[in-house]
Amino acid sequence: MPKTIFNSSEKSNFILNMTEEQFSKLASRGLAIAMLMTPLFTLVPEITDKATYAFSAGGLVAGGVIAMIIAIIALMKKYIGKRLIIPMGAMLIMELWGVFSLVKGVDLGISFYGYPERGEGLLALIFYFCFFISASALKRESAIKTVIDGVVGVGLLNSIVGLIQIFSGQLSHYKHIYIDIRANAASGLSMSPLFLAMVLTLSLSAALISFIASDNKKRSIGMLVCAALFSFVMMYTYSFIGFCGLAFALIAAVAAVFALKAPKKKLISIPVSIAAAAGAVALVFAGAIGGIDSYRLYDGRILWWADGYMRASASGNFDSRVIDIDDTYDVYSYMNSRAMDVIENNPLVGTGPDQLAFALIRVTEEDAGKYSDISDLISSQLGVFDKVYNEYLYAAATRGIASAVFFALTVLSAVILGLKAFRRRLTAESFTVFILALGGVLIFLVGCSSIPFAPVFWVAAGAACADIKTEKQKKAEIKSTKKSKA
């Protein structure tokens, strides 16, 4: 007899009567679409100057609402098991602590909605929680496979746009990464080349492992082509993150061959990816890309001048008297050091979500009153930045040390659960999402969260935690059910 609420019809209570198979299919497809929402919405500000990147936040809202609906269904169906108490509990505490940080922030609107060109206020954190819950409730390996394909799809969409940016300089705010440097850097639909490098780290890892694990010839070829494309485009982010991401993905691919006991010929994916990356660098040295004829890292100029200052108006210009903007180590270490100072002064609740720059501004109230817009005030301040490319430090600086601790506990427990899930199930899907979760945790050491990257990471981390029964467990349940009926 089908379940109903208040004697309503069976059709109107499809959620109550939904099987695990039906839920997993619906949820995985919904999450794949949700991950694509932010990049798809970002097409608008890339195509026309009439829209800002605040429009991209609408994509996060659209994807977040999809994830929220799936999460509510999962909770109604009681698909969230006890094994998820630590990561779920830690993330929930992180969210709740964010409320205290929000109240203490300089601007409540920014605290909740995020800085206009960034969009990572408390609302974004709530949506990330929904992505995580929804993915952790999946109950079928086929659903995990759909999520993995979604991660590859996000990378493919970004890379196709990235190719246009690389070879034409169009659809991009990074044709020039400094006044006199025309490098045609690729940002895809990720708002920044550095954010694109983070996205492609996960997409490349997913594509390589999918190639290694697949017995289907068409799927294998498709994944290998995607891997080569991702490796090629990643080099045009001109970033340390890009090289770290490429190295991680290649190591993960080698590990996949042995962990999944795949044919050794699958290792061909390694030289293919390296060749694609080398080809990208060679084109730069040949003078075929932009207006440069040598390859180097431009992390400092991209994150501080091209992104924070020119595109987002969320940072002031860099102070050349204090840092060497072309020394990647100097830039990152300087930002980390300043972030530590902010944490020391605001250890409990931080500066408020997405408001790091406010703590670095040195201006009197009288001078501040001369500016009608907060972005004009920030842009006028030399040496002010709004992002620290270490998410753990950034979380502590903007939301307090407690929030950073629970954030770290969430992601580390997700990785541990992912490893345990792979050891129990020994499937390609469980291995892939474990690697994606691990990749995100490591890349956060040299990168920061953003609305294009975070949904992909939180879906992968949630999928790594998913409690999926092995074939042996399913058979035991069927046998038990038959005995009880008899």
PDB file of C-alpha atoms in Angstrom, residues 1-17:
ATOM      1  CA  MET A   1       0.000   0.000   0.000  1.00  0.00           C
ATOM      2  CA  PRO A   2       1.610   3.318  -1.069  1.00  0.00           C
ATOM      3  CA  LYS A   3       2.240   5.950   1.599  1.00  0.00           C
ATOM      4  CA  THR A   4       0.262   9.198   1.557  1.00  0.00           C
ATOM      5  CA  ILE A   5      -0.062  12.322   3.672  1.00  0.00           C
ATOM      6  CA  PHE A   6      -3.510  13.405   4.912  1.00  0.00           C
ATOM      7  CA  ASN A   7      -5.271  11.001   2.533  1.00  0.00           C
ATOM      8  CA  SER A   8      -3.882  12.806  -0.511  1.00  0.00           C
ATOM      9  CA  SER A   9      -3.250  11.009  -3.810  1.00  0.00           C
ATOM     10  CA  GLU A  10      -0.307   8.741  -4.486  1.00  0.00           C
ATOM     11  CA  LYS A  11       0.950  10.998  -7.275  1.00  0.00           C
ATOM     12  CA  SER A  12       1.101  14.010  -4.975  1.00  0.00           C
ATOM     13  CA  ASN A  13       3.199  12.000  -2.528  1.00  0.00           C
ATOM     14  CA  PHE A  14       5.803  10.740  -4.974  1.00  0.00           C
ATOM     15  CA  ILE A  15       8.562  11.754  -2.565  1.00  0.00           C
ATOM     16  CA  LEU A  16       7.309   9.398   0.143  1.00  0.00           C
ATOM     17  CA  ASN A  17       7.068   6.551  -2.351  1.00  0.00           C
TER      18      ASN A  17
END
